PDB file of C-alpha atoms (C1' of nucleotides) in Angstrom:
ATOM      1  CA  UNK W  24       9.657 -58.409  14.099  1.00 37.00           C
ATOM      2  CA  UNK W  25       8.788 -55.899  16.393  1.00 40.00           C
ATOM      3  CA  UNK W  26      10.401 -54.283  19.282  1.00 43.00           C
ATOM      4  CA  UNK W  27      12.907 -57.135  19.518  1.00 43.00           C
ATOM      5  CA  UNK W  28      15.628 -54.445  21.145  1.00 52.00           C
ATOM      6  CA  UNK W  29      15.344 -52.616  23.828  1.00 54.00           C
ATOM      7  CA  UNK W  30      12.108 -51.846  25.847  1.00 61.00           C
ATOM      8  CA  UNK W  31      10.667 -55.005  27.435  1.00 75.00           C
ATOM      9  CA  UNK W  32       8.004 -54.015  30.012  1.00 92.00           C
ATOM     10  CA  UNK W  33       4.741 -54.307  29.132  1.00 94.00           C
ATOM     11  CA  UNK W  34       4.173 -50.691  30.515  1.00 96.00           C
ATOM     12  CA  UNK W  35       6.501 -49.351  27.813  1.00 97.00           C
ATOM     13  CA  UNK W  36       4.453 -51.439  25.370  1.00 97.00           C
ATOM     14  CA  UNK W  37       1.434 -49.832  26.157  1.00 97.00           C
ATOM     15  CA  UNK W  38       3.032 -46.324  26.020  1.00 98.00           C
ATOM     16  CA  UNK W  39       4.215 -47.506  22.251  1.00 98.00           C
ATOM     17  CA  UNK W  40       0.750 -48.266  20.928  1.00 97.00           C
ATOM     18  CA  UNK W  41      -0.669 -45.382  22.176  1.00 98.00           C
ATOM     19  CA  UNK W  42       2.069 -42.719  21.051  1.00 98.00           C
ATOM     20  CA  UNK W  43       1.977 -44.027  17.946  1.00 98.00           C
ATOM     21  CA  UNK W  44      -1.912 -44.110  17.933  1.00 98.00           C
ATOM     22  CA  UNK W  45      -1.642 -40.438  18.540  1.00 98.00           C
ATOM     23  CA  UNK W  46       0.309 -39.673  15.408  1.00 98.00           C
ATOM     24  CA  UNK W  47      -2.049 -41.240  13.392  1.00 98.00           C
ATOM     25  CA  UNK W  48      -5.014 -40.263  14.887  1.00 97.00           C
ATOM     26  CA  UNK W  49      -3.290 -36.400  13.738  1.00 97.00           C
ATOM     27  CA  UNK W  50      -2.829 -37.965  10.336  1.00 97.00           C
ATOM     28  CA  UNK W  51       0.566 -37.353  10.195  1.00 98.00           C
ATOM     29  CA  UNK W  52       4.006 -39.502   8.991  1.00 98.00           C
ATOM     30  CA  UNK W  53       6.755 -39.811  10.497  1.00 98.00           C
ATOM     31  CA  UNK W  54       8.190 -37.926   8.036  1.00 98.00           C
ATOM     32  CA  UNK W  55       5.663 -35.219   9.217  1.00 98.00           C
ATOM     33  CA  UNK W  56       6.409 -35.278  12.607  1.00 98.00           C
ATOM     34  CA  UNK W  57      10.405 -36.104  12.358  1.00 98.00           C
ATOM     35  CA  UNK W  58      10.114 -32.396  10.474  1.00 97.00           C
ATOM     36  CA  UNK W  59       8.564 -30.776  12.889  1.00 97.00           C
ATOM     37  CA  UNK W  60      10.783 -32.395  15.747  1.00 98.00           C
ATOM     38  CA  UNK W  61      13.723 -31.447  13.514  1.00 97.00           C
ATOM     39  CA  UNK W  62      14.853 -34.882  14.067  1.00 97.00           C
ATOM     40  CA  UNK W  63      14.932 -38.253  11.435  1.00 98.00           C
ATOM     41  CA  UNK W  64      12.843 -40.290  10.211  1.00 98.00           C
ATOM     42  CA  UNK W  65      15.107 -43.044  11.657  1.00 98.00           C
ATOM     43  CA  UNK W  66      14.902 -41.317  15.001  1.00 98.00           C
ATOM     44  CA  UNK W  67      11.135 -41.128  14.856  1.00 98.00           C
ATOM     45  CA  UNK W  68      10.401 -45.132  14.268  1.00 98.00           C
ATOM     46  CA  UNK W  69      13.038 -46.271  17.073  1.00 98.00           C
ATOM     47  CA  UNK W  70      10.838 -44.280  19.502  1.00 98.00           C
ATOM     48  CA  UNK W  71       8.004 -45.454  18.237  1.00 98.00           C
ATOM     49  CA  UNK W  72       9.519 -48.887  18.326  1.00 97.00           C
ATOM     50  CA  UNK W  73      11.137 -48.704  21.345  1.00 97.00           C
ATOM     51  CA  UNK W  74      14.952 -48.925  20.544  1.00 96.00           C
ATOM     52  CA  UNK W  75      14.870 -44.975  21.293  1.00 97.00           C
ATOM     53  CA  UNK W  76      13.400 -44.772  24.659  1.00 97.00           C
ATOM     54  CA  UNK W  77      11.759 -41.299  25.827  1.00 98.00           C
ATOM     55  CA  UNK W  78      11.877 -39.021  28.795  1.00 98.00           C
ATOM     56  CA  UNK W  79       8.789 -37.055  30.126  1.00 98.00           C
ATOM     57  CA  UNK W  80      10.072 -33.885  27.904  1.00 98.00           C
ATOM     58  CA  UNK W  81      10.656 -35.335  25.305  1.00 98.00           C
ATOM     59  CA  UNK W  82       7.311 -37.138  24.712  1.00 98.00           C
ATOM     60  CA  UNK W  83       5.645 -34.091  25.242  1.00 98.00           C
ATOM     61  CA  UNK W  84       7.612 -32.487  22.635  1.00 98.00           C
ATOM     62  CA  UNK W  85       6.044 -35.298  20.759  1.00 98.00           C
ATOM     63  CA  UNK W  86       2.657 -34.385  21.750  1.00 98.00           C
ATOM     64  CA  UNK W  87       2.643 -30.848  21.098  1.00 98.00           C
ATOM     65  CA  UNK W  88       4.364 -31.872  17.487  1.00 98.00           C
ATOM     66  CA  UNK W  89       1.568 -34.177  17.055  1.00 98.00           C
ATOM     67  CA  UNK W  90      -1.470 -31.679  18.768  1.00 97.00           C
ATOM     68  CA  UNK W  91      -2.102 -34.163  21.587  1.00 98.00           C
ATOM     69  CA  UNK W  92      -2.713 -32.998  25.054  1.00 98.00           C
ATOM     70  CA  UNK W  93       0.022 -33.486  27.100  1.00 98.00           C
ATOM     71  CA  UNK W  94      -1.094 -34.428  30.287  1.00 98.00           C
ATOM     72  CA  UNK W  95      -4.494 -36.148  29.137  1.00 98.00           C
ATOM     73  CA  UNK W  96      -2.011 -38.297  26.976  1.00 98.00           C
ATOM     74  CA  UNK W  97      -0.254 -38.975  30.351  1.00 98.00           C
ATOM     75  CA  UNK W  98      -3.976 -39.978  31.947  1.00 98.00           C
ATOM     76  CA  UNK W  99      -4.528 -42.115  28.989  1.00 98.00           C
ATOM     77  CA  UNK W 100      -1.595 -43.716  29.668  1.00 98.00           C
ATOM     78  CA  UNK W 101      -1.577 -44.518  32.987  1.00 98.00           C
ATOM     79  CA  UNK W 102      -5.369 -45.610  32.634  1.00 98.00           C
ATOM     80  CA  UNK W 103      -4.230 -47.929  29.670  1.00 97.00           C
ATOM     81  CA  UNK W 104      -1.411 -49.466  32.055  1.00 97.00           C
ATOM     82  CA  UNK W 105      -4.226 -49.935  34.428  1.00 96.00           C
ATOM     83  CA  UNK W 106      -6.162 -51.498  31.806  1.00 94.00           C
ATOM     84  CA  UNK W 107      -2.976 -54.002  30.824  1.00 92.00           C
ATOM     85  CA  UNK W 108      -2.284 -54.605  33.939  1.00 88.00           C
ATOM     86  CA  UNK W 109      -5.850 -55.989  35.113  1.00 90.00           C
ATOM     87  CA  UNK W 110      -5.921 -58.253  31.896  1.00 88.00           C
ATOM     88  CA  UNK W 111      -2.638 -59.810  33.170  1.00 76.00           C
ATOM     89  CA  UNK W 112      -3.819 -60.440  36.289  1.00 84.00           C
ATOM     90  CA  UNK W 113      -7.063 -62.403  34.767  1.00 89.00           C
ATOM     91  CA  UNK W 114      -5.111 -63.888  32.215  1.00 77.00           C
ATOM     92  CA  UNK W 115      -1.748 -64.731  33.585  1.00 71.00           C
ATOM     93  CA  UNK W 116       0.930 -65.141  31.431  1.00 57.00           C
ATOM     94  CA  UNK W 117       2.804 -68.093  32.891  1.00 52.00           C
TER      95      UNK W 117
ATOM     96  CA  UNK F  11      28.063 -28.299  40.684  1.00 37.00           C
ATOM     97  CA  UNK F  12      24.459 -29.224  39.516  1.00 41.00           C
ATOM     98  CA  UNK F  13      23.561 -31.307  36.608  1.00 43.00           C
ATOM     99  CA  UNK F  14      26.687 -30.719  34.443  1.00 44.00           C
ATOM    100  CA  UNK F  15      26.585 -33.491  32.400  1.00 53.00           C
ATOM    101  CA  UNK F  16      23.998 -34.888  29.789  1.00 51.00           C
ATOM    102  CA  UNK F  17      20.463 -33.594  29.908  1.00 60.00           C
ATOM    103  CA  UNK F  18      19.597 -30.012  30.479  1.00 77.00           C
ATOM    104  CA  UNK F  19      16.942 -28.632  28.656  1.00 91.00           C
ATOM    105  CA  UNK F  20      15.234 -25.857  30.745  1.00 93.00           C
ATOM    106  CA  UNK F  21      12.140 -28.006  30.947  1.00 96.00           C
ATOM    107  CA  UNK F  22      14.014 -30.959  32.225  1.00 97.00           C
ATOM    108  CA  UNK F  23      15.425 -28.738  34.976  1.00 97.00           C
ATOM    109  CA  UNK F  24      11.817 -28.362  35.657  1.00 97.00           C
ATOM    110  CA  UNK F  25      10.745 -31.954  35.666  1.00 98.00           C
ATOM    111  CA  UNK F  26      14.011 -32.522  38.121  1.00 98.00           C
ATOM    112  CA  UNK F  27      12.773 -29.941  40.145  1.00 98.00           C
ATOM    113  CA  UNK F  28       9.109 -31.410  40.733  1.00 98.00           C
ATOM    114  CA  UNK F  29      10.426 -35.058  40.948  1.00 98.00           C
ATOM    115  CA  UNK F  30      12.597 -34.340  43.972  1.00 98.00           C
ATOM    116  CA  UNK F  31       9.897 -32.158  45.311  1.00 98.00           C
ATOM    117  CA  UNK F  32       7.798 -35.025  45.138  1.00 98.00           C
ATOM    118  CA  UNK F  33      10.465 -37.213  47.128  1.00 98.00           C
ATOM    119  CA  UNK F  34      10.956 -35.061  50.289  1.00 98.00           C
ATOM    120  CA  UNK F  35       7.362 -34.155  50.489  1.00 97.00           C
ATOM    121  CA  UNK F  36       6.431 -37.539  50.787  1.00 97.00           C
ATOM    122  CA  UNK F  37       9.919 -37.071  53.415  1.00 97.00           C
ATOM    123  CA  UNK F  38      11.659 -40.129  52.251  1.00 98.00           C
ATOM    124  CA  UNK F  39      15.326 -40.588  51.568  1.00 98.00           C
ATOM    125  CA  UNK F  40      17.263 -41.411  48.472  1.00 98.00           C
ATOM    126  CA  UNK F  41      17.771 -44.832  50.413  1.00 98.00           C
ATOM    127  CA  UNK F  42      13.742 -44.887  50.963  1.00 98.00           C
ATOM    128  CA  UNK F  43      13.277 -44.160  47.393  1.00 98.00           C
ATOM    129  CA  UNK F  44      15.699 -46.958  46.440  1.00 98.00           C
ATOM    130  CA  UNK F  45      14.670 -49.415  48.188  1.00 98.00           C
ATOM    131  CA  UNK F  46      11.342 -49.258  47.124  1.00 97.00           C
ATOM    132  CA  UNK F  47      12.464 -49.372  43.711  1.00 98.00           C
ATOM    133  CA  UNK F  48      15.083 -52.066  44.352  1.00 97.00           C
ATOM    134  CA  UNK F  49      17.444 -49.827  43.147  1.00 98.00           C
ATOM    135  CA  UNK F  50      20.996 -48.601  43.945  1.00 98.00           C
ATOM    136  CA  UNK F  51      20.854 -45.223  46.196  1.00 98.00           C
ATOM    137  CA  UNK F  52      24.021 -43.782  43.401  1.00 98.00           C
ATOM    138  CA  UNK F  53      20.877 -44.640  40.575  1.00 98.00           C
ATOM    139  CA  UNK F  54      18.485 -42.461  42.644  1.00 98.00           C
ATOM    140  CA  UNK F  55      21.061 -39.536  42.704  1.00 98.00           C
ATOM    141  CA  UNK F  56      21.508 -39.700  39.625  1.00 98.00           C
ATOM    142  CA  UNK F  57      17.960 -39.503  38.506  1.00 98.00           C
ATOM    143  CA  UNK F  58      17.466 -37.058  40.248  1.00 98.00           C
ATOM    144  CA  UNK F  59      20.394 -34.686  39.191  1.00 97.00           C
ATOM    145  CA  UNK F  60      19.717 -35.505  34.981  1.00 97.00           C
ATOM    146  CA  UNK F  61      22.650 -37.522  34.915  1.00 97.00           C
ATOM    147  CA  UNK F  62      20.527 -40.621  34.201  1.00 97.00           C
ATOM    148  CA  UNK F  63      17.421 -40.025  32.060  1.00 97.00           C
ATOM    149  CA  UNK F  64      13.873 -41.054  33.403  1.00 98.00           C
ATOM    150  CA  UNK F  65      11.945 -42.406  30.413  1.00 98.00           C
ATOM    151  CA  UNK F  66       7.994 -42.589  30.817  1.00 98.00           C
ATOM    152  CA  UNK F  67       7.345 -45.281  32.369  1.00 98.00           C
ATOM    153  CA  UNK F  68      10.233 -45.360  34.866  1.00 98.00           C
ATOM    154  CA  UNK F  69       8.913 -41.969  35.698  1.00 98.00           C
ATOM    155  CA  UNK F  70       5.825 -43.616  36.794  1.00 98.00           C
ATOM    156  CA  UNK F  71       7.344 -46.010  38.816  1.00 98.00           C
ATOM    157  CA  UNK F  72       8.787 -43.181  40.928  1.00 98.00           C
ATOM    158  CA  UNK F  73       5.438 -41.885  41.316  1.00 98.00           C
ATOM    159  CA  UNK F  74       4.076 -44.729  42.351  1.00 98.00           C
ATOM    160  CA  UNK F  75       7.076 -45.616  44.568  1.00 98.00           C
ATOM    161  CA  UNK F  76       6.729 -42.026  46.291  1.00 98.00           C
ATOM    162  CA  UNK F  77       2.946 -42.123  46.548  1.00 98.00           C
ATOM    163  CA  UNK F  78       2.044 -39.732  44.023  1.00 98.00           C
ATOM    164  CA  UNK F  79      -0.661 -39.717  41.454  1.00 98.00           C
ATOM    165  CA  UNK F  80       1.487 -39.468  37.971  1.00 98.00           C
ATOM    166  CA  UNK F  81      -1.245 -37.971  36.010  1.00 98.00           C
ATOM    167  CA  UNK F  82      -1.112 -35.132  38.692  1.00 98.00           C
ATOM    168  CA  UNK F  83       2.720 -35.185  38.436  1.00 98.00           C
ATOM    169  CA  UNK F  84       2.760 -34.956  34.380  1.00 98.00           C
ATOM    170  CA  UNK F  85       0.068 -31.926  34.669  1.00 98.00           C
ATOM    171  CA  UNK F  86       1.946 -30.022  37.270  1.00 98.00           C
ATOM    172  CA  UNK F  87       4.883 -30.647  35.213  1.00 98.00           C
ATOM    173  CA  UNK F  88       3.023 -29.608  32.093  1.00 98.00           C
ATOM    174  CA  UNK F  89       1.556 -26.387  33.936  1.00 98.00           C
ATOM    175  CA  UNK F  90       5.544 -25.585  35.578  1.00 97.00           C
ATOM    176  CA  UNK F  91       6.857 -25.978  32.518  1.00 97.00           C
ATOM    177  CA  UNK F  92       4.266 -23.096  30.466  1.00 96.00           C
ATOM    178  CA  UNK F  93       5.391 -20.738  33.507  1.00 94.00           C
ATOM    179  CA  UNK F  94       9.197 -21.233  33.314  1.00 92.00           C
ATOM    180  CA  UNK F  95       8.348 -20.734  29.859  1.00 86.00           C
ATOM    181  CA  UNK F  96       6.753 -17.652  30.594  1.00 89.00           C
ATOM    182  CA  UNK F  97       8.797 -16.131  32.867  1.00 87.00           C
ATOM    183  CA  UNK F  98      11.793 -17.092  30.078  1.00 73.00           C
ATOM    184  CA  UNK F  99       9.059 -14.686  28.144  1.00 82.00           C
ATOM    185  CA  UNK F 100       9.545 -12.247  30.205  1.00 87.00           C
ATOM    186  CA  UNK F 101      12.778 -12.272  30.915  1.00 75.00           C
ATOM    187  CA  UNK F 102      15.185 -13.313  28.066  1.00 68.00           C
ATOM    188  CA  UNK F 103      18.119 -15.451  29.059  1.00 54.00           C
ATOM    189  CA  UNK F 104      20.180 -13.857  25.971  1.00 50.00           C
TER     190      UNK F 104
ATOM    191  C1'  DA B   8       1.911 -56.298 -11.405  1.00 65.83           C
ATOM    192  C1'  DG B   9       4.595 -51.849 -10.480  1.00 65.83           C
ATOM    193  C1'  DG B  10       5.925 -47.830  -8.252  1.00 65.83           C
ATOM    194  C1'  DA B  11       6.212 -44.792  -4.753  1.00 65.83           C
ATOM    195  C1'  DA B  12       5.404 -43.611  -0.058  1.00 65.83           C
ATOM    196  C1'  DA B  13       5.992 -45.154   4.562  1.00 65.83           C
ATOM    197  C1'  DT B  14       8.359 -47.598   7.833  1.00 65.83           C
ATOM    198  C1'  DA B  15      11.934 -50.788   9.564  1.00 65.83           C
ATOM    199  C1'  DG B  16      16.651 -52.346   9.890  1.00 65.83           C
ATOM    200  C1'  DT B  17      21.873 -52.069   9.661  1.00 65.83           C
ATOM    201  C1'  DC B  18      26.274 -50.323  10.864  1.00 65.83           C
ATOM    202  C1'  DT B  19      29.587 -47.995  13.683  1.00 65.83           C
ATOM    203  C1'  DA B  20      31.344 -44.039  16.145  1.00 65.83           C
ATOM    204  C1'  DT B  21      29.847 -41.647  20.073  1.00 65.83           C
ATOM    205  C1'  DT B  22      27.398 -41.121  24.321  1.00 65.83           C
ATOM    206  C1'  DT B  23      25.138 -42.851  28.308  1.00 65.83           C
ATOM    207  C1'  DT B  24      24.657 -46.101  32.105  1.00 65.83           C
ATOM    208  C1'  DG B  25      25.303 -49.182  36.402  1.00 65.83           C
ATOM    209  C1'  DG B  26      26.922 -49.776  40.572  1.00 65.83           C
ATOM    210  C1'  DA B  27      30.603 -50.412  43.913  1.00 65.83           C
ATOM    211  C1'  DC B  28      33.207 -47.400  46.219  1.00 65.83           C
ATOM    212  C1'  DT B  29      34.659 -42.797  47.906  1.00 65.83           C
ATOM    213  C1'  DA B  30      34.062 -37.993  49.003  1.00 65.83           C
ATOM    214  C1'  DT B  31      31.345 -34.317  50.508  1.00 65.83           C
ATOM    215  C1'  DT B  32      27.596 -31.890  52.700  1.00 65.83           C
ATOM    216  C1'  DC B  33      24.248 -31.315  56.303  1.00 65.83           C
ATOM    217  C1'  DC B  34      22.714 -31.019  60.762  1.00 65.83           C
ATOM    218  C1'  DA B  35      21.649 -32.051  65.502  1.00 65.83           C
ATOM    219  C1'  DA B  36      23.579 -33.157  69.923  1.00 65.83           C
ATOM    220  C1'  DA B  37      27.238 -32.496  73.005  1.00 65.83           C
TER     221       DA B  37
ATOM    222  C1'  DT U  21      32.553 -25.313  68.037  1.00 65.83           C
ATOM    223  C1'  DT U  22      33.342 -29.893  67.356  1.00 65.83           C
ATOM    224  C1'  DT U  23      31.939 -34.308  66.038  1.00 65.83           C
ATOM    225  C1'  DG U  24      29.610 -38.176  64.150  1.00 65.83           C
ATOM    226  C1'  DG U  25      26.376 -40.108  61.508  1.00 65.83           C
ATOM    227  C1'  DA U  26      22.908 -39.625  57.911  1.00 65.83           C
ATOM    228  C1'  DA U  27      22.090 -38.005  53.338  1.00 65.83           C
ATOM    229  C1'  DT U  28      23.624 -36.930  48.983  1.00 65.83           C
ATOM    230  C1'  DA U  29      27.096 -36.286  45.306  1.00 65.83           C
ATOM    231  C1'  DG U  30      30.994 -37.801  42.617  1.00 65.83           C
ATOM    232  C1'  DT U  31      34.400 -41.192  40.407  1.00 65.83           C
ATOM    233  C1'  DC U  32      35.651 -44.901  37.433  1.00 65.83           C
ATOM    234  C1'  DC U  33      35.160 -47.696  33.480  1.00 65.83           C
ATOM    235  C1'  DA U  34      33.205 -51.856  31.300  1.00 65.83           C
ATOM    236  C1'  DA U  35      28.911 -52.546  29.249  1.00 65.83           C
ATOM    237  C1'  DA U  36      24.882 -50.911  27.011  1.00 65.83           C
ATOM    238  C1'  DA U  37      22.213 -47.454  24.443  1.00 65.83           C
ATOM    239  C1'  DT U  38      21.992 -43.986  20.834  1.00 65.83           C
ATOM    240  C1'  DA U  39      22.501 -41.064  16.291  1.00 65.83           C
ATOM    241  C1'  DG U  40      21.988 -40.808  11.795  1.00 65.83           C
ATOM    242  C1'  DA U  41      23.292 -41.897   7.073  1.00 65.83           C
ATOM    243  C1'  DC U  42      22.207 -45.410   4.285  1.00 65.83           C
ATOM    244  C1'  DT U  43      19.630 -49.623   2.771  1.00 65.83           C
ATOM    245  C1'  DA U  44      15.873 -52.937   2.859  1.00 65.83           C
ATOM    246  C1'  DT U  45      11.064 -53.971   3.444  1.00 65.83           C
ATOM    247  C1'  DT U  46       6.439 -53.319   3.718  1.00 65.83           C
ATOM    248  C1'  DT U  47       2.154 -51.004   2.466  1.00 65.83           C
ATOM    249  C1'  DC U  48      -1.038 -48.990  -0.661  1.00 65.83           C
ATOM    250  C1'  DC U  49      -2.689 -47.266  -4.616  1.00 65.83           C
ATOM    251  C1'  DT U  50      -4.038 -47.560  -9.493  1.00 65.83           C
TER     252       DT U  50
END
DNA sequence: AGGAAATAGTCTATTTTGGACTATTCCAAA
DNA sequence: TTTGGAATAGTCCAAAATAGACTATTTCCT
């Protein structure tokens, strides 16, 4: 199942779908982008899943890896938590 | 002495840098901060010196807790990052 | 179906952390 | 200058997170 570990906000969620929507949007494996990290595969899905949890540096290590924009990816972000957070507040959760 | 433990890239010397910046120009304490946050004021300290990693999203908490836009905050530290990257350049620490 | 590529999961030794408490530094008023 | 209080840093250690080799699963072709 996924991210049953670690990461619990739904902010952190959000950051998930879209770093890993960034990787593939670059067409690239994590075998691709562990190489260019110089890290593992294994270290590359527990970001992405959230057991591995990622500083500002970091994830923008990950972006230039991948050939994202740092700080739009940081807009996007925060926009997207926006987003998440306005659907909670229409469709509350308990 | 400063930050002699765990993080310690260059760059997250520079992200260190800009978040406290951010704190005392919005002049609150390390007790504001922490409060806001609902946080201990040791936590704070220890953000702030690298001891305790900031992931993304905590980062943006801090932001928000301080007052400051954190799409602004991840592109000055994108931009203060190139230049201590630069000046690195420029000057060769080996 | 069958195989290989891609990703997820396991295990354990090592590293990081949380927070109460203590120590130090800073600085303005006396 | 001293002094006192505010601000920040440092200590301790049980508890939690992490690294990475290895294994298991899932996904996609053909």
């Amino acid at each position: 199942m996924a991210q049953s570990k670690s990461i619990y906000s739904r902010e952190y969620g959000v950051f998930l779908d879209l770093l890993r929507a960034e990787r593939l949007a670059a067409r690239m494996t994590q075998i691709d982008l562990a190489k260019k990290l110089k890290e593992t595969q294994t270290f590359v899905s527990k970001c992405e899943r959230g057991e591995r949890r990622l500083d500002m540096i970091e994830t923008r290590r990950f972006c230039i890896a991948i050939g994202a924009n740092y700080p739009e990816f940081a807009a996007k972000l925060d926009a997207a938590i926006e987003q998440s957070a306005a659907a909670k507040r229409i469709a509350p959760r308990r």
